[in-house]
JSON list of N, CA and C in Angstrom, two decimals:
[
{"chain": "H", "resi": 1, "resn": "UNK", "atom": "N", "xyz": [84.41, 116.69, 109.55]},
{"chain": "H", "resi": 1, "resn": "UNK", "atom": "CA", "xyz": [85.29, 116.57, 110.71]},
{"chain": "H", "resi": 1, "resn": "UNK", "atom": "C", "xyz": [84.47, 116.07, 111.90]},
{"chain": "H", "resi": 2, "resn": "UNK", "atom": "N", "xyz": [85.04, 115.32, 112.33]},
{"chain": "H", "resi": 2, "resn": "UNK", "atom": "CA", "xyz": [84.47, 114.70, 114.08]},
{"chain": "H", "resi": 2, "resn": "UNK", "atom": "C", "xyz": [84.24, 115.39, 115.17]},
{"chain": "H", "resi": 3, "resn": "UNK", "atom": "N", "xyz": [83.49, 115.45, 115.80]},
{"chain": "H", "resi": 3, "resn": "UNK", "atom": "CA", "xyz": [83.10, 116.76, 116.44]},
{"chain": "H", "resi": 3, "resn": "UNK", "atom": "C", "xyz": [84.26, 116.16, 117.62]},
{"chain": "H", "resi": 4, "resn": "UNK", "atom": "N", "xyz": [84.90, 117.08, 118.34]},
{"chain": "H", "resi": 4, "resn": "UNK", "atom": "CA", "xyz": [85.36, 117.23, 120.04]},
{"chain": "H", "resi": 4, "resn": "UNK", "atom": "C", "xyz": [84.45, 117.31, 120.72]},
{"chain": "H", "resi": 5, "resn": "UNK", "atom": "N", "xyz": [85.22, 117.08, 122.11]},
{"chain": "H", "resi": 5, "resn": "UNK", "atom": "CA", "xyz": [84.63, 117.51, 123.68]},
{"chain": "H", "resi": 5, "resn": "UNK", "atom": "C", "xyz": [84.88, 118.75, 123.81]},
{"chain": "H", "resi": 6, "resn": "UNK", "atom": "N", "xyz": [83.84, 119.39, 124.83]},
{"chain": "H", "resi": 6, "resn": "UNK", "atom": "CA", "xyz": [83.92, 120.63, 125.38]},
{"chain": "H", "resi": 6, "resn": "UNK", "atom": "C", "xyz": [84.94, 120.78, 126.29]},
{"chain": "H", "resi": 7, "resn": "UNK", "atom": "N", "xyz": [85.04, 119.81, 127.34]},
{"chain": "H", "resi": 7, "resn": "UNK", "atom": "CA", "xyz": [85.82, 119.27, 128.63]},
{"chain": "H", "resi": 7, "resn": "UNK", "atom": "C", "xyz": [85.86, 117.88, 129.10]},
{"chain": "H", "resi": 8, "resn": "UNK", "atom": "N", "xyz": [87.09, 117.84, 129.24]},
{"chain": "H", "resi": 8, "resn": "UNK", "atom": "CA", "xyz": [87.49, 116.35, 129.33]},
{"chain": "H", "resi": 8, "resn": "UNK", "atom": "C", "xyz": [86.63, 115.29, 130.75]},
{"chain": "H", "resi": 9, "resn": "UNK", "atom": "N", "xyz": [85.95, 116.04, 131.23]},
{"chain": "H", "resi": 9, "resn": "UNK", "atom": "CA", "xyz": [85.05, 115.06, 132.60]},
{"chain": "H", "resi": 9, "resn": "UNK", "atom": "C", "xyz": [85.76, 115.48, 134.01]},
{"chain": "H", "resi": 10, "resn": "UNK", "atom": "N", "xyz": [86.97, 115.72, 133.94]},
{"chain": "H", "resi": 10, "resn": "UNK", "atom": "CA", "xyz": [87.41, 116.40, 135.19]},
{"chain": "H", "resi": 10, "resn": "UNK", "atom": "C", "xyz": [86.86, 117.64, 135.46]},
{"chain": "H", "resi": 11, "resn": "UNK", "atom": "N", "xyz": [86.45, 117.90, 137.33]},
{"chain": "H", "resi": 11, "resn": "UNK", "atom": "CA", "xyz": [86.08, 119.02, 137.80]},
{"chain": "H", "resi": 11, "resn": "UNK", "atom": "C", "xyz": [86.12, 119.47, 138.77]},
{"chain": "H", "resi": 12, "resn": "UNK", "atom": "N", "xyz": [87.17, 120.53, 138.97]},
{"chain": "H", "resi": 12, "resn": "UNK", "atom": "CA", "xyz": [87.36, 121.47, 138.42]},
{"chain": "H", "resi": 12, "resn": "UNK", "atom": "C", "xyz": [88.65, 120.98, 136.85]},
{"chain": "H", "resi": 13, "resn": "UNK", "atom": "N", "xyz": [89.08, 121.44, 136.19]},
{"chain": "H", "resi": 13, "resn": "UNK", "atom": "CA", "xyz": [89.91, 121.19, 135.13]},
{"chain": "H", "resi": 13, "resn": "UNK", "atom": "C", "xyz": [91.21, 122.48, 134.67]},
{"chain": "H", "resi": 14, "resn": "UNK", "atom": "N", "xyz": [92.12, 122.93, 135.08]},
{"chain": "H", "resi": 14, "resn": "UNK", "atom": "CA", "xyz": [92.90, 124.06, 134.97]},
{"chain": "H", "resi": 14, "resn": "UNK", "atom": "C", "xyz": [93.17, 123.81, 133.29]},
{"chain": "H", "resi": 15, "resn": "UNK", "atom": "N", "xyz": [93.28, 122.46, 132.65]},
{"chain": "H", "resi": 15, "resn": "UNK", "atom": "CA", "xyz": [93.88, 122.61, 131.48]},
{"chain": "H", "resi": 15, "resn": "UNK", "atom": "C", "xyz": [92.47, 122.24, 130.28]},
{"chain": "H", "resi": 16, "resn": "UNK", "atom": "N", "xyz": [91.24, 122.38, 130.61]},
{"chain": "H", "resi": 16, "resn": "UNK", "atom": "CA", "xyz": [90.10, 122.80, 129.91]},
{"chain": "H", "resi": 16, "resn": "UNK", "atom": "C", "xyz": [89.89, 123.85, 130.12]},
{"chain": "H", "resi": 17, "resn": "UNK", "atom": "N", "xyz": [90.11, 124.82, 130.99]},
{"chain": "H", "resi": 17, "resn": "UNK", "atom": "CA", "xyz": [89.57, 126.23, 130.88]},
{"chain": "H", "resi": 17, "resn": "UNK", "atom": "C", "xyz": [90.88, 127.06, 130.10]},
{"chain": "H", "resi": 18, "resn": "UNK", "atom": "N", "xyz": [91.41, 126.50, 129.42]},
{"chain": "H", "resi": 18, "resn": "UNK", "atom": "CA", "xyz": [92.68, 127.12, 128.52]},
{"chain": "H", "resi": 18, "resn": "UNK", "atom": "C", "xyz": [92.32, 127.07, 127.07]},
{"chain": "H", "resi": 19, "resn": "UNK", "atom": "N", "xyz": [92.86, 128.06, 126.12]},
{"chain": "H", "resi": 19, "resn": "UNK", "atom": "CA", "xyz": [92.28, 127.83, 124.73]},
{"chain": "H", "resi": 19, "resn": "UNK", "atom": "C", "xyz": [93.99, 128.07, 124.36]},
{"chain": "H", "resi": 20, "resn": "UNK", "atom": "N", "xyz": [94.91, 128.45, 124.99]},
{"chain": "H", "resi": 20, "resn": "UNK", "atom": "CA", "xyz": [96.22, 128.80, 124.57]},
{"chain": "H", "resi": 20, "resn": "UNK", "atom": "C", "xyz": [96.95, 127.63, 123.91]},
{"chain": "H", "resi": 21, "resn": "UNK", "atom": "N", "xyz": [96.79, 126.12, 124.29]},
{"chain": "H", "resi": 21, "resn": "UNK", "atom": "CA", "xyz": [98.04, 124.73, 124.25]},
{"chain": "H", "resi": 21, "resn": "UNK", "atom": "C", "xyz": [96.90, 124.08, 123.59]},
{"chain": "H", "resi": 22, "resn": "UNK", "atom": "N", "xyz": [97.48, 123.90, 122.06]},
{"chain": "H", "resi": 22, "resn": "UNK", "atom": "CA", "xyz": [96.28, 122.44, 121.55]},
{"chain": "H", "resi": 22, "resn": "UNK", "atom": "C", "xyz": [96.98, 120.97, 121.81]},
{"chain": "H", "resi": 23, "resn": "UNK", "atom": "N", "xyz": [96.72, 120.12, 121.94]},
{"chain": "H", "resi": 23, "resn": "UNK", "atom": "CA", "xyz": [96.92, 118.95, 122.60]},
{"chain": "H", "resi": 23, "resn": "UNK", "atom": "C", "xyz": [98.15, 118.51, 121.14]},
{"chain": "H", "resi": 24, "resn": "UNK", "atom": "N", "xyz": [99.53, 117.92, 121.39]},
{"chain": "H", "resi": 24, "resn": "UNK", "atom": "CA", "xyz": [100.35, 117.82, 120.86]},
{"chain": "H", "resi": 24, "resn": "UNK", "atom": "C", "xyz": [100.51, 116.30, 120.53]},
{"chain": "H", "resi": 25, "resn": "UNK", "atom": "N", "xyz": [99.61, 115.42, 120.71]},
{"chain": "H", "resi": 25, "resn": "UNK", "atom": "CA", "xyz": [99.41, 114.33, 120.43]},
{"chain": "H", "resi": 25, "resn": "UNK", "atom": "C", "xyz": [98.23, 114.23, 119.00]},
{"chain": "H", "resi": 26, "resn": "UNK", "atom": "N", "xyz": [97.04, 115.03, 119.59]},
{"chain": "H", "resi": 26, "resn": "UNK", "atom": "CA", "xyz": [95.61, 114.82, 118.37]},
{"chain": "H", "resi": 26, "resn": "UNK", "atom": "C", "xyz": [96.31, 116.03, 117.02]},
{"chain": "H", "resi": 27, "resn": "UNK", "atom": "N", "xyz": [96.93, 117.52, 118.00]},
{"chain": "H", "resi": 27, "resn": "UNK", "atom": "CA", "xyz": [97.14, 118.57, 116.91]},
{"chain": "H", "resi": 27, "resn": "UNK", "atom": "C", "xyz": [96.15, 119.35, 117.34]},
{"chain": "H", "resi": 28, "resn": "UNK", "atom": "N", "xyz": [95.19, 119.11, 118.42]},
{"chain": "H", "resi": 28, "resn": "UNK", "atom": "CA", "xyz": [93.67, 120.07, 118.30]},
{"chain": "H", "resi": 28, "resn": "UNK", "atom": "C", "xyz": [93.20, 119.60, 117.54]},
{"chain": "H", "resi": 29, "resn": "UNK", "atom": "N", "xyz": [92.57, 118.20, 117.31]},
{"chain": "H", "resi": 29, "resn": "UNK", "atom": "CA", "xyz": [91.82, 118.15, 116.47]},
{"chain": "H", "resi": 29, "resn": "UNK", "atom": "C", "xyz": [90.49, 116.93, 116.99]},
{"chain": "H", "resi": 30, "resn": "UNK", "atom": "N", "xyz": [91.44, 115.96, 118.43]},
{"chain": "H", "resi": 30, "resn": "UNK", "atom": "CA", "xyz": [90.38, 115.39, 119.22]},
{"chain": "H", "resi": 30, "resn": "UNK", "atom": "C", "xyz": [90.74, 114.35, 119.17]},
{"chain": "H", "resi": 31, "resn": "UNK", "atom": "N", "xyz": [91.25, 114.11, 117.70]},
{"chain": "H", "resi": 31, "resn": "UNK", "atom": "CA", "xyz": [91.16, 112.39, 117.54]},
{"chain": "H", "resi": 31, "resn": "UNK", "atom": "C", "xyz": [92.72, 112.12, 116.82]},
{"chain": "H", "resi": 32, "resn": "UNK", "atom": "N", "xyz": [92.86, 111.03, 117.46]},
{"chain": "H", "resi": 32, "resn": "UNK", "atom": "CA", "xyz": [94.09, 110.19, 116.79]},
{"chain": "H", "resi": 32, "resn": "UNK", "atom": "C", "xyz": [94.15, 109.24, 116.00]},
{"chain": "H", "resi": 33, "resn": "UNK", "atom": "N", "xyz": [95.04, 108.52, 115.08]},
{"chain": "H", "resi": 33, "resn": "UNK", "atom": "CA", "xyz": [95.54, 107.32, 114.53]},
{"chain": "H", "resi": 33, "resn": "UNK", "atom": "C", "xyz": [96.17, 106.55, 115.10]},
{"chain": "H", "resi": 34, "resn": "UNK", "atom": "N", "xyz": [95.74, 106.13, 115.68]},
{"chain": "H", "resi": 34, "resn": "UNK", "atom": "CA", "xyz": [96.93, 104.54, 116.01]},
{"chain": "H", "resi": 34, "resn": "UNK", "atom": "C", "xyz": [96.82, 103.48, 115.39]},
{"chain": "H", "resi": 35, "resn": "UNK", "atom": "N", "xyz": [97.95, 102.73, 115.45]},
{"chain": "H", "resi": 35, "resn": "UNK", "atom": "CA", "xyz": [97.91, 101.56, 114.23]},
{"chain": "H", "resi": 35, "resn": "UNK", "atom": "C", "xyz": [97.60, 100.33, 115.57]},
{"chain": "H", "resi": 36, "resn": "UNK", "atom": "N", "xyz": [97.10, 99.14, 114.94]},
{"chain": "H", "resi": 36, "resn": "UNK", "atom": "CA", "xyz": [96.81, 98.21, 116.02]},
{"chain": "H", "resi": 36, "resn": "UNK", "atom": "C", "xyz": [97.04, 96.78, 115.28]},
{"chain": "H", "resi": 37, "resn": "UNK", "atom": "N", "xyz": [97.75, 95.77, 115.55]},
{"chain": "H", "resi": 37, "resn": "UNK", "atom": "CA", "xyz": [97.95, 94.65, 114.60]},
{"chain": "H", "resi": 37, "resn": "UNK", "atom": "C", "xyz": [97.05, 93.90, 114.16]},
{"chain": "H", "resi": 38, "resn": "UNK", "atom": "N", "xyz": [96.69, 93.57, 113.57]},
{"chain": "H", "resi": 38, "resn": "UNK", "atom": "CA", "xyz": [95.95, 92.85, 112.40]},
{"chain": "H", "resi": 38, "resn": "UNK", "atom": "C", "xyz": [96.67, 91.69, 111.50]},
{"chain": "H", "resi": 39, "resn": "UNK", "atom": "N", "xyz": [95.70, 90.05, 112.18]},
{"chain": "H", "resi": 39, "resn": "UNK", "atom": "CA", "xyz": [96.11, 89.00, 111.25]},
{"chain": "H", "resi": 39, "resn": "UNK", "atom": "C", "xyz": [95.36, 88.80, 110.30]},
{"chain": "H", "resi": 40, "resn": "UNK", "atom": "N", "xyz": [96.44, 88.77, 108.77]},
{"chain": "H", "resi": 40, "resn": "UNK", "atom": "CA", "xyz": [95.55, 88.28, 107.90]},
{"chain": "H", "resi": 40, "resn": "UNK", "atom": "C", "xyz": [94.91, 87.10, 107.67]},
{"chain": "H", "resi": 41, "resn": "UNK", "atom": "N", "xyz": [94.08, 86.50, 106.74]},
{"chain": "H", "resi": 41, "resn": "UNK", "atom": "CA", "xyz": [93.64, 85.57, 106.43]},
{"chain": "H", "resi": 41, "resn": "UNK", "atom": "C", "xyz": [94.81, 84.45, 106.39]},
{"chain": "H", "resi": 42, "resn": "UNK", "atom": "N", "xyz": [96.04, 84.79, 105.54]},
{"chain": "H", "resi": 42, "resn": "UNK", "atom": "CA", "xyz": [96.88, 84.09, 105.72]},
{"chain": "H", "resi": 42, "resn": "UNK", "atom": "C", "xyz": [97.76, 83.63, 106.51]},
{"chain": "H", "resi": 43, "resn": "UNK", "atom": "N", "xyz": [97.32, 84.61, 107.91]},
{"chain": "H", "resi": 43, "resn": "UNK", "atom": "CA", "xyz": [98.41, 84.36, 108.90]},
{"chain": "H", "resi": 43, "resn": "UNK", "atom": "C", "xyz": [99.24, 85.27, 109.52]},
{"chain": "H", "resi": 44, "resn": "UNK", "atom": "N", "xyz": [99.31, 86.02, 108.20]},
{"chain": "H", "resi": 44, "resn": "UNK", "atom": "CA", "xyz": [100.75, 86.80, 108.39]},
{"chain": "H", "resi": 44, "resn": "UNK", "atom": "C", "xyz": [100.05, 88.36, 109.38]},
{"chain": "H", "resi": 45, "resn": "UNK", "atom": "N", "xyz": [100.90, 88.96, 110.22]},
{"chain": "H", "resi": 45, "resn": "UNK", "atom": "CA", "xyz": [101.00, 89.86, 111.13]},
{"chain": "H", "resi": 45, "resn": "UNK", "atom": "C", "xyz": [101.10, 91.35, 110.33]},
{"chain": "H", "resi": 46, "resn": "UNK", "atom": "N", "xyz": [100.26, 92.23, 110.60]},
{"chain": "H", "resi": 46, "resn": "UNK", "atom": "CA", "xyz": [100.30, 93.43, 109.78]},
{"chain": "H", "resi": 46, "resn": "UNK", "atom": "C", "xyz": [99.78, 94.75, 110.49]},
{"chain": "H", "resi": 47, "resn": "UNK", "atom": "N", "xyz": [99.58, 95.82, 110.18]},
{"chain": "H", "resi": 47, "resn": "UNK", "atom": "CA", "xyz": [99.68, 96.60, 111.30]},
{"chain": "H", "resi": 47, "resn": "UNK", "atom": "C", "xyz": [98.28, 97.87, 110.64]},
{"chain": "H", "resi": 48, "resn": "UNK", "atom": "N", "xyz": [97.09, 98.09, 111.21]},
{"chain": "H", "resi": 48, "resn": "UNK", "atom": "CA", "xyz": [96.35, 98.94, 110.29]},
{"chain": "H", "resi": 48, "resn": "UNK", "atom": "C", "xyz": [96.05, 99.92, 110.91]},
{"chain": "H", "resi": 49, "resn": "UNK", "atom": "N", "xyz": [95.50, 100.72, 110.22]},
{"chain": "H", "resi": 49, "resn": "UNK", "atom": "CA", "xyz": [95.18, 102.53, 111.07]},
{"chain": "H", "resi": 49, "resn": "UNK", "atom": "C", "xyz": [94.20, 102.61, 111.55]},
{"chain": "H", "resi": 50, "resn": "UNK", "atom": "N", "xyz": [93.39, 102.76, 112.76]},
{"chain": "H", "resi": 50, "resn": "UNK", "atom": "CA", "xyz": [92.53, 103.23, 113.26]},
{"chain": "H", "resi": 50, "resn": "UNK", "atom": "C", "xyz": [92.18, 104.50, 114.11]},
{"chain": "H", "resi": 51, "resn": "UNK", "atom": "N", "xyz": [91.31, 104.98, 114.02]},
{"chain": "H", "resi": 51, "resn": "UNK", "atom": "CA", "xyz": [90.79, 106.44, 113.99]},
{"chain": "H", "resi": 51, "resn": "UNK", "atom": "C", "xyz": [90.03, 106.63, 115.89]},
{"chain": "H", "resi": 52, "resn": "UNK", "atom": "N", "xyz": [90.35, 106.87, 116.81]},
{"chain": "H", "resi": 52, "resn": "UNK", "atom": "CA", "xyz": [89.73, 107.30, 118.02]},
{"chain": "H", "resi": 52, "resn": "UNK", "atom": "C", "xyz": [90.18, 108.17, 118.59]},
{"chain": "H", "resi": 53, "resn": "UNK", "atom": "N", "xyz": [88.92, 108.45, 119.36]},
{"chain": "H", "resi": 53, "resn": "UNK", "atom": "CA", "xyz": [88.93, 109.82, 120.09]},
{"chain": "H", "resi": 53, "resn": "UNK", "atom": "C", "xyz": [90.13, 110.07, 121.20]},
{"chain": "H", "resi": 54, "resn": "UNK", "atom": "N", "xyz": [90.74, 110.86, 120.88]},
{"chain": "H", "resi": 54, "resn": "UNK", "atom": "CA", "xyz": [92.85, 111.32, 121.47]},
{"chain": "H", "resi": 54, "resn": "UNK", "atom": "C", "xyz": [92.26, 110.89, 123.05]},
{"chain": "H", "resi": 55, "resn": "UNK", "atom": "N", "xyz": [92.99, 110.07, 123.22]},
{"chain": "H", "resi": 55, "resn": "UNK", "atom": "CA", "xyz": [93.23, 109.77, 124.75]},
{"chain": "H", "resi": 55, "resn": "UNK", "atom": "C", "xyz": [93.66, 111.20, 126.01]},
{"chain": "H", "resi": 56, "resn": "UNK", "atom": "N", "xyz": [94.76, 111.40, 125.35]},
{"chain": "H", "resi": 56, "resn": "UNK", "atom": "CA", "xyz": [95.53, 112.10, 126.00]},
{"chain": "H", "resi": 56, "resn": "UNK", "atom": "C", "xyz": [95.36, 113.30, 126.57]},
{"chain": "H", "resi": 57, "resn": "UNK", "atom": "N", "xyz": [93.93, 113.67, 125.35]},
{"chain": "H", "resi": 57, "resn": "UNK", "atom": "CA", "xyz": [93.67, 115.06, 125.97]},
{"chain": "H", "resi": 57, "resn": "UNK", "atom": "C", "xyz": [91.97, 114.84, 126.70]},
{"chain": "H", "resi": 58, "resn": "UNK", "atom": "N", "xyz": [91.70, 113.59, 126.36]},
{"chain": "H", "resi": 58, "resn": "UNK", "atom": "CA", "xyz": [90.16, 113.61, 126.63]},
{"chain": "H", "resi": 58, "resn": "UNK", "atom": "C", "xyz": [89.04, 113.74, 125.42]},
{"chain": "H", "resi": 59, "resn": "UNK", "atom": "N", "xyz": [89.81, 113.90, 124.59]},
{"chain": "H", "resi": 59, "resn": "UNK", "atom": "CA", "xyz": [88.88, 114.26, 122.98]},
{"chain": "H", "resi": 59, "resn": "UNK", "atom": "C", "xyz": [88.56, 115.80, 123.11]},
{"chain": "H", "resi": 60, "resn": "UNK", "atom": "N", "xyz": [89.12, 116.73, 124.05]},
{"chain": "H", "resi": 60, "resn": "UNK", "atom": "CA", "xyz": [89.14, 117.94, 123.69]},
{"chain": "H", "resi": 60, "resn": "UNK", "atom": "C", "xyz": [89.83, 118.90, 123.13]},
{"chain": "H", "resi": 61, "resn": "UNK", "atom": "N", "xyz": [90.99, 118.35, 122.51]},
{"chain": "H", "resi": 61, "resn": "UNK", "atom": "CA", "xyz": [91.68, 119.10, 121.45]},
{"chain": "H", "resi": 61, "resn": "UNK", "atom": "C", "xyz": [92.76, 120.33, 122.50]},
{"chain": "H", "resi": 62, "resn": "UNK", "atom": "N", "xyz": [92.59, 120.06, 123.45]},
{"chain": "H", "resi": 62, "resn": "UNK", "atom": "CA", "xyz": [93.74, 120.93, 124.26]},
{"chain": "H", "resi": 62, "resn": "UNK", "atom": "C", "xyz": [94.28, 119.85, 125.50]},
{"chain": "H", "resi": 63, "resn": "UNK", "atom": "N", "xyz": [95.79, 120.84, 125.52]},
{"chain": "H", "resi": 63, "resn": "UNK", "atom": "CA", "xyz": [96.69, 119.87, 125.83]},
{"chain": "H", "resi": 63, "resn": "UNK", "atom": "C", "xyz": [96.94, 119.67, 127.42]},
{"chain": "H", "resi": 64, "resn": "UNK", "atom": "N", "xyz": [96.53, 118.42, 127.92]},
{"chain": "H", "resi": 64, "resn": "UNK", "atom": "CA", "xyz": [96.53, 118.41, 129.60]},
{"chain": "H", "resi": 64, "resn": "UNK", "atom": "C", "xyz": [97.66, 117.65, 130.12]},
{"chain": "H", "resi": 65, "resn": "UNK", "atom": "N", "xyz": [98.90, 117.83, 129.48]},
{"chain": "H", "resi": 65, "resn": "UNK", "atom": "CA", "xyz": [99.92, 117.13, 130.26]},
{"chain": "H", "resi": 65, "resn": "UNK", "atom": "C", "xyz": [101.04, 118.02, 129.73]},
{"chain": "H", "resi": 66, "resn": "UNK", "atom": "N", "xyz": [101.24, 119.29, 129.55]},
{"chain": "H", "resi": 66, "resn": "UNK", "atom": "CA", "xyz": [102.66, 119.43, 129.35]},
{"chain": "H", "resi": 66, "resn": "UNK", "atom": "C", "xyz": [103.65, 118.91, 130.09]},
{"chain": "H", "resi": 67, "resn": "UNK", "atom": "N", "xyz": [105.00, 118.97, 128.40]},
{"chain": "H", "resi": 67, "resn": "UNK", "atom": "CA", "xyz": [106.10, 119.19, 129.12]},
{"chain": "H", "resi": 67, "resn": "UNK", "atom": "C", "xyz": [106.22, 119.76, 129.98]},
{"chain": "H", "resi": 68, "resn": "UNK", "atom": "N", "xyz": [106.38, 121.25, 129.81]},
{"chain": "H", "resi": 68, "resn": "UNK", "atom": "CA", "xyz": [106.49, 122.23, 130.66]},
{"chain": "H", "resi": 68, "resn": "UNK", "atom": "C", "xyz": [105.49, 123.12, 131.28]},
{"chain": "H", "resi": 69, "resn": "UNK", "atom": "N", "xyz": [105.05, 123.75, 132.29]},
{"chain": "H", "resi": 69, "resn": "UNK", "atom": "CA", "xyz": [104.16, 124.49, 132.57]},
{"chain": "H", "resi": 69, "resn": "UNK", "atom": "C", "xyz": [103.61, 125.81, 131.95]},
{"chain": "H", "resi": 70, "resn": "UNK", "atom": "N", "xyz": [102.69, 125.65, 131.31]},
{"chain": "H", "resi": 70, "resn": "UNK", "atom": "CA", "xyz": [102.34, 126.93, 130.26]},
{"chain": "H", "resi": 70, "resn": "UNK", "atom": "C", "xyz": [102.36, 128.48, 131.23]},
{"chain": "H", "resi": 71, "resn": "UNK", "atom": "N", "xyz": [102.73, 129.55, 130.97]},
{"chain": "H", "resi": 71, "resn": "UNK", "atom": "CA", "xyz": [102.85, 130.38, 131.52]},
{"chain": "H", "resi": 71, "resn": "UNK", "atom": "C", "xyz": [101.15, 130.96, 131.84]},
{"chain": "H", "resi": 72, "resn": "UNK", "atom": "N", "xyz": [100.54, 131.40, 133.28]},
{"chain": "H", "resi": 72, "resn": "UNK", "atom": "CA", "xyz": [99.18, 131.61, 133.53]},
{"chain": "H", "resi": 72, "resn": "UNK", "atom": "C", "xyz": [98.91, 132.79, 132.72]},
{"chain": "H", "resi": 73, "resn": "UNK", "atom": "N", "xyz": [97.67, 132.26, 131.88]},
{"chain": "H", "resi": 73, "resn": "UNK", "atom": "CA", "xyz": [96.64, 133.21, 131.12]},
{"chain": "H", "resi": 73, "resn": "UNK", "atom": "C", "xyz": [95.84, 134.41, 131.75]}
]
């Protein structure tokens, strides 16, 4: 498994000092799949999987944008 971040680079950070919300994009796990298009040799337009570190949370596996406001820990 790919190691995570401790904290996403913001500081101070309210939603890194939380262990309660894992990031609902990676799963808690850091990293995502996104597909990105890809031409083949022949031309034709196709779509493949690639593996990077979850945007959304910073690559720390917890979640910094709720929907809703998590109730204070």
């Amino acid at each position: 498994m790919k190691a995570k971040r401790e904290r996403c680079g913001n500081v101070p950070c309210e939603w890194c000092d939380r262990d309660d919300w894992v990031c609902r994009f990676c799963h808690g796990s850091g990293w995502w799949r996104p597909e990105r298009p890809h031409q083949t040799p022949t031309g034709e337009l196709s779509w493949e999987r690639i593996e990077e570190p979850c945007r959304m949370c910073g690559n720390t596996g917890k979640e910094h944008n709720p929907l809703t406001v998590p109730p204070a820990s």
